[in-house]
PDB file of C-alpha atoms and ligand atoms in Angstrom:
ATOM      1  CA  MET A  18     -30.936  47.098 110.234  1.00  0.00           C
ATOM      2  CA  SER A  19     -33.616  44.471 110.286  1.00  0.00           C
ATOM      3  CA  SER A  20     -34.693  42.921 107.055  1.00  0.00           C
ATOM      4  CA  THR A  21     -35.903  39.719 105.472  1.00  0.00           C
ATOM      5  CA  LEU A  22     -33.307  38.944 102.933  1.00  0.00           C
ATOM      6  CA  GLY A  23     -32.250  36.098 100.919  1.00  0.00           C
ATOM      7  CA  LEU A  24     -32.989  32.664  99.744  1.00  0.00           C
ATOM      8  CA  SER A  25     -30.368  31.353 102.045  1.00  0.00           C
ATOM      9  CA  TRP A  26     -29.107  28.238 100.578  1.00  0.00           C
ATOM     10  CA  ASP A  27     -26.813  28.752  97.672  1.00  0.00           C
ATOM     11  CA  GLN A  28     -28.326  26.750  94.915  1.00  0.00           C
ATOM     12  CA  HIS A  29     -24.914  26.529  93.331  1.00  0.00           C
ATOM     13  CA  HIS A  30     -23.091  24.892  96.162  1.00  0.00           C
ATOM     14  CA  LEU A  31     -25.628  22.356  97.392  1.00  0.00           C
ATOM     15  CA  GLY A  32     -22.882  20.471  99.133  1.00  0.00           C
ATOM     16  CA  GLN A  33     -21.073  19.576  95.992  1.00  0.00           C
ATOM     17  CA  GLU A  34     -17.309  19.710  96.239  1.00  0.00           C
ATOM     18  CA  VAL A  35     -15.575  19.962  92.962  1.00  0.00           C
ATOM     19  CA  GLN A  36     -11.945  19.838  91.964  1.00  0.00           C
ATOM     20  CA  MET A  37     -10.005  23.068  92.021  1.00  0.00           C
ATOM     21  CA  GLY A  38     -10.028  24.731  88.630  1.00  0.00           C
ATOM     22  CA  SER A  39     -12.732  22.610  87.230  1.00  0.00           C
ATOM     23  CA  VAL A  40     -14.886  24.174  84.559  1.00  0.00           C
ATOM     24  CA  ALA A  41     -18.258  22.818  83.568  1.00  0.00           C
ATOM     25  CA  ARG A  42     -19.605  23.740  80.137  1.00  0.00           C
ATOM     26  CA  ARG A  43     -23.338  23.623  79.900  1.00  0.00           C
ATOM     27  CA  SER A  44     -25.583  24.216  77.003  1.00  0.00           C
ATOM     28  CA  PHE A  45     -28.378  26.384  78.412  1.00  0.00           C
ATOM     29  CA  ALA A  46     -31.272  27.591  76.323  1.00  0.00           C
ATOM     30  CA  SER A  47     -29.765  29.006  73.158  1.00  0.00           C
ATOM     31  CA  GLU A  48     -26.563  30.084  74.794  1.00  0.00           C
ATOM     32  CA  ASN A  49     -23.397  28.315  75.831  1.00  0.00           C
ATOM     33  CA  VAL A  50     -22.240  29.430  79.224  1.00  0.00           C
ATOM     34  CA  VAL A  51     -18.922  28.699  80.814  1.00  0.00           C
ATOM     35  CA  ASN A  52     -20.006  28.033  84.364  1.00  0.00           C
ATOM     36  CA  ARG A  53     -16.710  28.229  86.156  1.00  0.00           C
ATOM     37  CA  ASP A  54     -15.953  28.009  89.849  1.00  0.00           C
ATOM     38  CA  HIS A  55     -15.699  31.645  91.058  1.00  0.00           C
ATOM     39  CA  ALA A  56     -14.366  30.726  94.521  1.00  0.00           C
ATOM     40  CA  LEU A  57     -10.838  30.452  93.203  1.00  0.00           C
ATOM     41  CA  PRO A  58      -8.193  33.150  92.823  1.00  0.00           C
ATOM     42  CA  ASN A  59      -8.440  35.393  89.785  1.00  0.00           C
ATOM     43  CA  PRO A  60      -6.239  38.411  88.870  1.00  0.00           C
ATOM     44  CA  SER A  61      -8.592  40.821  90.663  1.00  0.00           C
ATOM     45  CA  TRP A  62      -7.894  39.202  94.079  1.00  0.00           C
ATOM     46  CA  ASN A  63      -5.680  41.393  96.226  1.00  0.00           C
ATOM     47  CA  LYS A  64      -2.815  40.151  98.389  1.00  0.00           C
ATOM     48  CA  ASP A  65      -4.957  39.799 101.554  1.00  0.00           C
ATOM     49  CA  LEU A  66      -7.535  37.623  99.815  1.00  0.00           C
ATOM     50  CA  ARG A  67      -4.848  35.376  98.309  1.00  0.00           C
ATOM     51  CA  LEU A  68      -3.030  35.019 101.675  1.00  0.00           C
ATOM     52  CA  LEU A  69      -6.273  34.085 103.444  1.00  0.00           C
ATOM     53  CA  PHE A  70      -7.168  31.631 100.635  1.00  0.00           C
ATOM     54  CA  ASP A  71      -3.770  30.000 100.823  1.00  0.00           C
ATOM     55  CA  GLN A  72      -3.878  29.804 104.611  1.00  0.00           C
ATOM     56  CA  PHE A  73      -7.345  28.065 104.532  1.00  0.00           C
ATOM     57  CA  MET A  74      -6.386  25.799 101.693  1.00  0.00           C
ATOM     58  CA  ARG A  75      -3.641  24.453 104.001  1.00  0.00           C
ATOM     59  CA  LYS A  76      -6.307  23.946 106.710  1.00  0.00           C
ATOM     60  CA  CYS A  77      -8.357  22.009 104.124  1.00  0.00           C
ATOM     61  CA  GLU A  78      -5.359  19.751 103.506  1.00  0.00           C
ATOM     62  CA  ALA A  79      -5.276  19.074 107.302  1.00  0.00           C
ATOM     63  CA  GLY A  80      -8.848  17.850 107.007  1.00  0.00           C
ATOM     64  CA  SER A  81     -11.155  19.913 109.191  1.00  0.00           C
ATOM     65  CA  TRP A  82     -12.105  22.640 106.665  1.00  0.00           C
ATOM     66  CA  LYS A  83     -13.535  22.403 103.205  1.00  0.00           C
ATOM     67  CA  ARG A  84     -13.510  25.023 100.438  1.00  0.00           C
ATOM     68  CA  LEU A  85     -16.962  25.608  98.944  1.00  0.00           C
ATOM     69  CA  PRO A  86     -17.053  25.969  95.187  1.00  0.00           C
ATOM     70  CA  SER A  87     -19.434  28.560  93.722  1.00  0.00           C
ATOM     71  CA  ASN A  88     -20.920  28.837  90.287  1.00  0.00           C
ATOM     72  CA  ASN A  89     -23.132  31.583  88.953  1.00  0.00           C
ATOM     73  CA  HIS A  90     -25.972  29.379  87.855  1.00  0.00           C
ATOM     74  CA  SER A  91     -27.001  25.730  88.176  1.00  0.00           C
ATOM     75  CA  PRO A  92     -29.976  24.744  86.070  1.00  0.00           C
ATOM     76  CA  GLN A  93     -30.348  21.390  87.818  1.00  0.00           C
ATOM     77  CA  SER A  94     -30.577  22.683  91.366  1.00  0.00           C
ATOM     78  CA  PHE A  95     -32.837  25.549  90.233  1.00  0.00           C
ATOM     79  CA  GLN A  96     -35.135  22.958  88.697  1.00  0.00           C
ATOM     80  CA  ASP A  97     -35.096  20.725  91.756  1.00  0.00           C
ATOM     81  CA  PHE A  98     -35.999  23.637  93.904  1.00  0.00           C
ATOM     82  CA  GLN A  99     -38.796  24.732  91.640  1.00  0.00           C
ATOM     83  CA  THR A 100     -40.204  21.249  91.432  1.00  0.00           C
ATOM     84  CA  ARG A 101     -40.228  20.836  95.198  1.00  0.00           C
ATOM     85  CA  PHE A 102     -41.356  24.309  96.379  1.00  0.00           C
ATOM     86  CA  VAL A 103     -42.784  26.382  93.551  1.00  0.00           C
ATOM     87  CA  ASP A 104     -45.930  26.191  91.534  1.00  0.00           C
ATOM     88  CA  PRO A 105     -44.854  24.317  88.381  1.00  0.00           C
ATOM     89  CA  LYS A 106     -47.204  26.562  86.376  1.00  0.00           C
ATOM     90  CA  LEU A 107     -44.947  29.605  86.900  1.00  0.00           C
ATOM     91  CA  PRO A 108     -43.314  30.792  83.615  1.00  0.00           C
ATOM     92  CA  LYS A 109     -40.076  28.989  82.808  1.00  0.00           C
ATOM     93  CA  GLU A 110     -38.514  31.600  80.507  1.00  0.00           C
ATOM     94  CA  GLN A 111     -36.755  33.496  83.281  1.00  0.00           C
ATOM     95  CA  ILE A 112     -34.856  30.363  84.337  1.00  0.00           C
ATOM     96  CA  SER A 113     -32.542  30.736  81.389  1.00  0.00           C
ATOM     97  CA  GLN A 114     -31.713  34.245  82.589  1.00  0.00           C
ATOM     98  CA  ALA A 115     -31.163  33.347  86.199  1.00  0.00           C
ATOM     99  CA  ARG A 116     -27.840  34.074  87.817  1.00  0.00           C
ATOM    100  CA  LEU A 117     -26.727  34.056  91.395  1.00  0.00           C
ATOM    101  CA  PHE A 118     -26.778  37.759  92.416  1.00  0.00           C
ATOM    102  CA  THR A 119     -23.382  37.678  94.074  1.00  0.00           C
ATOM    103  CA  ARG A 120     -21.741  36.106  90.999  1.00  0.00           C
ATOM    104  CA  SER A 121     -23.219  38.445  88.438  1.00  0.00           C
ATOM    105  CA  PHE A 122     -20.493  41.019  88.187  1.00  0.00           C
ATOM    106  CA  GLU A 123     -17.355  40.746  86.124  1.00  0.00           C
ATOM    107  CA  ASP A 124     -14.217  39.729  88.017  1.00  0.00           C
ATOM    108  CA  GLY A 125     -13.189  42.317  90.578  1.00  0.00           C
ATOM    109  CA  LEU A 126     -16.043  44.761  90.165  1.00  0.00           C
ATOM    110  CA  GLY A 127     -18.613  43.297  92.600  1.00  0.00           C
ATOM    111  CA  PHE A 128     -18.459  40.477  95.113  1.00  0.00           C
ATOM    112  CA  GLU A 129     -15.224  38.533  95.166  1.00  0.00           C
ATOM    113  CA  TYR A 130     -15.330  35.884  97.874  1.00  0.00           C
ATOM    114  CA  VAL A 131     -14.590  32.376  98.884  1.00  0.00           C
ATOM    115  CA  MET A 132     -16.203  30.374 101.653  1.00  0.00           C
ATOM    116  CA  PHE A 133     -14.879  27.564 103.783  1.00  0.00           C
ATOM    117  CA  CYS A 134     -16.916  25.319 106.060  1.00  0.00           C
ATOM    118  CA  ASN A 135     -16.141  23.256 109.109  1.00  0.00           C
ATOM    119  CA  ASP A 136     -19.127  20.945 109.418  1.00  0.00           C
ATOM    120  CA  ALA A 137     -18.052  19.396 112.671  1.00  0.00           C
ATOM    121  CA  GLU A 138     -17.992  22.815 114.358  1.00  0.00           C
ATOM    122  CA  LYS A 139     -20.968  24.139 112.367  1.00  0.00           C
ATOM    123  CA  ARG A 140     -19.053  27.165 111.106  1.00  0.00           C
ATOM    124  CA  VAL A 141     -18.624  28.886 107.778  1.00  0.00           C
ATOM    125  CA  VAL A 142     -15.987  31.500 107.117  1.00  0.00           C
ATOM    126  CA  CYS A 143     -16.214  33.893 104.141  1.00  0.00           C
ATOM    127  CA  PHE A 144     -13.336  36.049 102.814  1.00  0.00           C
ATOM    128  CA  PHE A 145     -14.937  38.943 101.012  1.00  0.00           C
ATOM    129  CA  GLN A 146     -13.337  41.626  98.803  1.00  0.00           C
ATOM    130  CA  ALA A 147     -15.852  44.362  97.976  1.00  0.00           C
ATOM    131  CA  GLY A 148     -15.330  45.655  94.417  1.00  0.00           C
ATOM    132  CA  PRO A 149     -15.775  49.251  93.265  1.00  0.00           C
ATOM    133  CA  TYR A 150     -19.296  48.718  92.057  1.00  0.00           C
ATOM    134  CA  LEU A 151     -20.444  47.997  95.608  1.00  0.00           C
ATOM    135  CA  GLN A 152     -19.894  51.561  96.806  1.00  0.00           C
ATOM    136  CA  GLY A 153     -22.313  53.158  99.191  1.00  0.00           C
ATOM    137  CA  ALA A 154     -20.934  56.206 100.995  1.00  0.00           C
ATOM    138  CA  PRO A 155     -17.978  57.440  98.944  1.00  0.00           C
ATOM    139  CA  GLY A 156     -15.013  55.159  99.482  1.00  0.00           C
ATOM    140  CA  PHE A 157     -17.040  52.620 101.534  1.00  0.00           C
ATOM    141  CA  THR A 158     -18.976  49.463 100.921  1.00  0.00           C
ATOM    142  CA  HIS A 159     -22.808  49.739 100.563  1.00  0.00           C
ATOM    143  CA  GLY A 160     -24.720  48.356 103.561  1.00  0.00           C
ATOM    144  CA  GLY A 161     -26.904  46.293 101.255  1.00  0.00           C
ATOM    145  CA  ALA A 162     -23.847  44.589  99.775  1.00  0.00           C
ATOM    146  CA  ILE A 163     -22.579  43.799 103.296  1.00  0.00           C
ATOM    147  CA  ALA A 164     -26.037  42.427 104.176  1.00  0.00           C
ATOM    148  CA  THR A 165     -25.996  40.315 101.056  1.00  0.00           C
ATOM    149  CA  MET A 166     -22.722  38.713 101.969  1.00  0.00           C
ATOM    150  CA  ILE A 167     -23.773  38.239 105.573  1.00  0.00           C
ATOM    151  CA  ASP A 168     -26.941  36.582 104.346  1.00  0.00           C
ATOM    152  CA  ALA A 169     -24.975  34.360 101.933  1.00  0.00           C
ATOM    153  CA  THR A 170     -22.485  33.333 104.619  1.00  0.00           C
ATOM    154  CA  THR A 171     -24.947  32.659 107.393  1.00  0.00           C
ATOM    155  CA  GLY A 172     -27.331  31.056 104.843  1.00  0.00           C
ATOM    156  CA  MET A 173     -24.579  28.655 103.826  1.00  0.00           C
ATOM    157  CA  CYS A 174     -23.907  27.902 107.504  1.00  0.00           C
ATOM    158  CA  ALA A 175     -27.620  27.146 108.081  1.00  0.00           C
ATOM    159  CA  PHE A 176     -27.779  25.091 104.869  1.00  0.00           C
ATOM    160  CA  ARG A 177     -24.792  22.946 105.793  1.00  0.00           C
ATOM    161  CA  ALA A 178     -26.419  22.212 109.134  1.00  0.00           C
ATOM    162  CA  GLY A 179     -30.105  22.106 108.222  1.00  0.00           C
ATOM    163  CA  GLY A 180     -30.609  21.527 104.479  1.00  0.00           C
ATOM    164  CA  VAL A 181     -32.744  23.823 102.354  1.00  0.00           C
ATOM    165  CA  VAL A 182     -33.603  26.934 104.323  1.00  0.00           C
ATOM    166  CA  MET A 183     -34.795  30.517 103.672  1.00  0.00           C
ATOM    167  CA  THR A 184     -34.018  33.656 105.572  1.00  0.00           C
ATOM    168  CA  ALA A 185     -36.826  34.700 107.857  1.00  0.00           C
ATOM    169  CA  ASN A 186     -34.965  37.427 109.719  1.00  0.00           C
ATOM    170  CA  LEU A 187     -31.612  39.180 109.452  1.00  0.00           C
ATOM    171  CA  ASN A 188     -30.397  41.708 112.043  1.00  0.00           C
ATOM    172  CA  ILE A 189     -27.238  43.683 111.433  1.00  0.00           C
ATOM    173  CA  ASN A 190     -25.404  46.203 113.559  1.00  0.00           C
ATOM    174  CA  TYR A 191     -23.062  48.236 111.403  1.00  0.00           C
ATOM    175  CA  LYS A 192     -20.269  49.436 113.665  1.00  0.00           C
ATOM    176  CA  ARG A 193     -17.559  50.675 111.362  1.00  0.00           C
ATOM    177  CA  PRO A 194     -17.694  51.382 107.618  1.00  0.00           C
ATOM    178  CA  ILE A 195     -15.825  48.869 105.373  1.00  0.00           C
ATOM    179  CA  PRO A 196     -13.377  50.552 103.010  1.00  0.00           C
ATOM    180  CA  LEU A 197     -14.156  49.745  99.375  1.00  0.00           C
ATOM    181  CA  CYS A 198     -11.824  47.232  97.802  1.00  0.00           C
ATOM    182  CA  SER A 199     -10.618  45.990 101.191  1.00  0.00           C
ATOM    183  CA  VAL A 200     -10.899  42.310 102.324  1.00  0.00           C
ATOM    184  CA  VAL A 201     -12.982  41.382 105.388  1.00  0.00           C
ATOM    185  CA  VAL A 202     -13.352  38.149 107.243  1.00  0.00           C
ATOM    186  CA  MET A 203     -16.943  36.978 107.970  1.00  0.00           C
ATOM    187  CA  LYS A 204     -17.217  34.253 110.575  1.00  0.00           C
ATOM    188  CA  SER A 205     -20.567  32.531 111.123  1.00  0.00           C
ATOM    189  CA  GLN A 206     -21.701  29.755 113.378  1.00  0.00           C
ATOM    190  CA  ILE A 207     -24.850  27.970 114.287  1.00  0.00           C
ATOM    191  CA  ASP A 208     -26.098  29.103 117.700  1.00  0.00           C
ATOM    192  CA  LYS A 209     -29.048  26.755 118.023  1.00  0.00           C
ATOM    193  CA  VAL A 210     -31.561  24.691 116.098  1.00  0.00           C
ATOM    194  CA  GLU A 211     -35.143  24.519 117.328  1.00  0.00           C
ATOM    195  CA  GLY A 212     -37.361  22.332 115.099  1.00  0.00           C
ATOM    196  CA  ARG A 213     -37.308  23.987 111.713  1.00  0.00           C
ATOM    197  CA  LYS A 214     -35.701  27.204 113.045  1.00  0.00           C
ATOM    198  CA  VAL A 215     -31.909  27.584 112.565  1.00  0.00           C
ATOM    199  CA  PHE A 216     -30.325  30.516 114.511  1.00  0.00           C
ATOM    200  CA  VAL A 217     -26.966  31.802 113.126  1.00  0.00           C
ATOM    201  CA  SER A 218     -24.673  34.509 114.222  1.00  0.00           C
ATOM    202  CA  CYS A 219     -21.906  36.307 112.277  1.00  0.00           C
ATOM    203  CA  ASN A 220     -19.224  38.921 112.802  1.00  0.00           C
ATOM    204  CA  VAL A 221     -17.313  40.840 110.190  1.00  0.00           C
ATOM    205  CA  ARG A 222     -13.775  41.859 110.936  1.00  0.00           C
ATOM    206  CA  SER A 223     -10.711  43.290 109.301  1.00  0.00           C
ATOM    207  CA  VAL A 224      -8.019  40.840 108.160  1.00  0.00           C
ATOM    208  CA  ASP A 225      -5.876  41.655 111.254  1.00  0.00           C
ATOM    209  CA  GLU A 226      -9.024  41.103 113.369  1.00  0.00           C
ATOM    210  CA  GLU A 227      -8.505  44.499 115.047  1.00  0.00           C
ATOM    211  CA  THR A 228     -11.584  46.192 113.652  1.00  0.00           C
ATOM    212  CA  LEU A 229     -15.080  44.830 114.195  1.00  0.00           C
ATOM    213  CA  TYR A 230     -17.087  46.148 111.221  1.00  0.00           C
ATOM    214  CA  SER A 231     -20.451  44.422 111.752  1.00  0.00           C
ATOM    215  CA  GLU A 232     -22.281  41.932 113.915  1.00  0.00           C
ATOM    216  CA  ALA A 233     -25.363  40.006 112.819  1.00  0.00           C
ATOM    217  CA  THR A 234     -27.874  37.421 113.810  1.00  0.00           C
ATOM    218  CA  SER A 235     -30.033  35.509 111.377  1.00  0.00           C
ATOM    219  CA  LEU A 236     -33.033  33.207 111.590  1.00  0.00           C
ATOM    220  CA  PHE A 237     -33.472  30.619 108.848  1.00  0.00           C
ATOM    221  CA  ILE A 238     -36.435  28.304 108.434  1.00  0.00           C
ATOM    222  CA  LYS A 239     -36.015  24.777 107.013  1.00  0.00           C
ATOM    223  CA  LEU A 240     -38.456  24.558 104.198  1.00  0.00           C
ATOM    224  CA  ASP A 241     -41.330  22.168 104.659  1.00  0.00           C
ATOM    225  CA  PRO A 242     -41.405  19.865 101.652  1.00  0.00           C
ATOM    226  CA  ASN A 243     -45.123  19.702 101.868  1.00  0.00           C
ATOM    227  CA  LYS A 244     -45.578  23.497 101.574  1.00  0.00           C
ATOM    228  CA  LYS A 245     -45.284  25.320  98.241  1.00  0.00           C
ATOM    229  CA  LEU A 246     -43.753  28.818  98.395  1.00  0.00           C
ATOM    230  CA  ALA A 247     -45.811  30.143  95.515  1.00  0.00           C
TER     231      ALA A 247
HETATM  232  C1  CO8 B  22     -25.799  32.403  98.613  1.00  0.00           C
HETATM  233  C2  CO8 B  22     -27.049  32.656  99.132  1.00  0.00           C
HETATM  234  C3  CO8 B  22     -28.114  33.035  98.116  1.00  0.00           C
HETATM  235  C4  CO8 B  22     -29.057  34.062  98.592  1.00  0.00           C
HETATM  236  C5  CO8 B  22     -30.094  34.392  97.520  1.00  0.00           C
HETATM  237  C6  CO8 B  22     -31.051  35.481  97.911  1.00  0.00           C
HETATM  238  C7  CO8 B  22     -32.449  35.245  97.345  1.00  0.00           C
HETATM  239  C8  CO8 B  22     -33.503  36.109  97.949  1.00  0.00           C
HETATM  240  O1  CO8 B  22     -33.294  37.245  98.278  1.00  0.00           O
HETATM  241  S1  CO8 B  22     -35.103  35.453  98.086  1.00  0.00           S
HETATM  242  C9  CO8 B  22     -35.325  35.014  99.800  1.00  0.00           C
HETATM  243  C10 CO8 B  22     -35.886  36.082 100.782  1.00  0.00           C
HETATM  244  N1  CO8 B  22     -36.479  35.394 101.830  1.00  0.00           N
HETATM  245  C11 CO8 B  22     -37.752  35.072 101.640  1.00  0.00           C
HETATM  246  O2  CO8 B  22     -38.242  35.470 100.613  1.00  0.00           O
HETATM  247  C12 CO8 B  22     -38.381  34.294 102.694  1.00  0.00           C
HETATM  248  C13 CO8 B  22     -39.862  34.752 102.779  1.00  0.00           C
HETATM  249  N2  CO8 B  22     -40.520  34.031 103.825  1.00  0.00           N
HETATM  250  C14 CO8 B  22     -41.154  32.862 103.585  1.00  0.00           C
HETATM  251  O3  CO8 B  22     -41.246  32.351 102.484  1.00  0.00           O
HETATM  252  C15 CO8 B  22     -41.656  32.085 104.785  1.00  0.00           C
HETATM  253  O4  CO8 B  22     -41.915  32.983 105.811  1.00  0.00           O
HETATM  254  C16 CO8 B  22     -40.652  31.025 105.279  1.00  0.00           C
HETATM  255  C17 CO8 B  22     -40.331  30.013 104.167  1.00  0.00           C
HETATM  256  C18 CO8 B  22     -39.322  31.670 105.758  1.00  0.00           C
HETATM  257  C19 CO8 B  22     -41.279  30.307 106.474  1.00  0.00           C
HETATM  258  O5  CO8 B  22     -42.524  29.909 106.079  1.00  0.00           O
HETATM  259  P1  CO8 B  22     -43.091  28.488 106.581  1.00  0.00           P
HETATM  260  O6  CO8 B  22     -42.294  27.370 106.075  1.00  0.00           O
HETATM  261  O7  CO8 B  22     -44.579  28.541 106.239  1.00  0.00           O
HETATM  262  O8  CO8 B  22     -42.849  28.519 108.147  1.00  0.00           O
HETATM  263  P2  CO8 B  22     -43.926  28.950 109.256  1.00  0.00           P
HETATM  264  O9  CO8 B  22     -44.801  27.763 109.536  1.00  0.00           O
HETATM  265  O10 CO8 B  22     -44.536  30.301 109.037  1.00  0.00           O
HETATM  266  O11 CO8 B  22     -42.932  29.177 110.514  1.00  0.00           O
HETATM  267  C20 CO8 B  22     -42.136  28.110 111.026  1.00  0.00           C
HETATM  268  C21 CO8 B  22     -41.680  28.546 112.417  1.00  0.00           C
HETATM  269  O12 CO8 B  22     -40.742  29.647 112.210  1.00  0.00           O
HETATM  270  C22 CO8 B  22     -41.196  30.811 112.930  1.00  0.00           C
HETATM  271  N3  CO8 B  22     -40.914  31.999 112.104  1.00  0.00           N
HETATM  272  C23 CO8 B  22     -41.153  32.153 110.761  1.00  0.00           C
HETATM  273  N4  CO8 B  22     -40.763  33.356 110.382  1.00  0.00           N
HETATM  274  C24 CO8 B  22     -40.277  34.002 111.493  1.00  0.00           C
HETATM  275  C25 CO8 B  22     -39.717  35.281 111.724  1.00  0.00           C
HETATM  276  N5  CO8 B  22     -39.490  36.168 110.730  1.00  0.00           N
HETATM  277  N6  CO8 B  22     -39.288  35.541 112.969  1.00  0.00           N
HETATM  278  C26 CO8 B  22     -39.427  34.629 114.001  1.00  0.00           C
HETATM  279  N7  CO8 B  22     -39.972  33.430 113.820  1.00  0.00           N
HETATM  280  C27 CO8 B  22     -40.389  33.137 112.559  1.00  0.00           C
HETATM  281  C28 CO8 B  22     -42.715  30.540 113.104  1.00  0.00           C
HETATM  282  O13 CO8 B  22     -43.214  31.319 114.184  1.00  0.00           O
HETATM  283  C29 CO8 B  22     -42.769  29.074 113.334  1.00  0.00           C
HETATM  284  O14 CO8 B  22     -42.408  28.787 114.662  1.00  0.00           O
HETATM  285  P3  CO8 B  22     -42.998  27.529 115.470  1.00  0.00           P
HETATM  286  O15 CO8 B  22     -42.598  26.298 114.694  1.00  0.00           O
HETATM  287  O16 CO8 B  22     -42.346  27.643 116.811  1.00  0.00           O
HETATM  288  O17 CO8 B  22     -44.515  27.756 115.464  1.00  0.00           O
END
C-alpha cells in the first residue's frame, strides 16, 4: 500500500512529559472535558499490553527510554499549529469538536496503545492493542487501522528527531494479518535526515517477535515556518 496519510506529529504529545496518572481538566467551548492521559493502563488492556508496559516502565527508570503521554485533544497546541501554518481566516468552530483520531473511541473498542521513545537512538516503540471496532477481514485488524498506527508511530519518531513534520509518503507491506484484540509491537527508527526530509522505517511484530506482520517506510517533511498549509 502506498498512501499519503497523517499529520505526523501528535499535537497532544509535543514533547511534554507529564506525571503518570495526571488528569488535566479544561474548560473548552461550552463543555468541560476530562482530558486524561490515555497512554496508561486501563481495564481494557490485556495481559500482553500490561506486561510490555511494565517492562518498558522499568527501562524508563533506568533512564534511556521515556513514556510518551497522550491526550485526545490539546487546544493550545492546535492553536499554535493553526497560527503558524494555517490561514487564520479558516472557521474556528470545528476546533472545539476536534479530537485525535486514535483517541476517539471508548476504552478498549478502538486504538489502545502506548509509545516509548529513546531519543539518543532515534527510536520510538509502540505497543498497540487493536479493539473490536477496528475489524477489517473478519477476526482481523483493518489495514487502515494498522496504517494509522504505523503513521502515528513513525510520525512520533520523526517529530522527536525533526520537530513539526507531516507525512509525505507511507509505504506498507502487509505480510500477515493481525488478529483482532491482539497486541503487536511497532518498532520505528530514523533511517536518515536530508534537509527537511526525514526517512523513517518501522516493523510490526507479534509480542514474542516470531511473526512479522508488516514492514513500512515513511517520508516526513519538516514544515517550513514561512509556508502556510492552507
Ligand atoms: C499521532 C499522529 C497524528 C496523525 C494525525 C493524522 C492527520 C492527517 O491525516 S492529515 C495529514 C496528511 N498529510 C498531509 O496532508 C500532507 C500533505 N502534503 C503537504 O501538505 C505537503 O506536500 C508537505 C507539507 C508534506 C510538503 O510540502 P512543502 O513543505 O511545500 O515541501 P516541498 O517544498 O514540496 O518539498 C520539500 C522536499 O520534500 C520532497 N518531497 C515532498 N513530498 C514528497 C513525496 N511525497 N515524495 C518524495 N519527496 C517529497 C520535495 O521533493 C522536496 O525535496 P528537495 O528539498 O530535495 O527539493
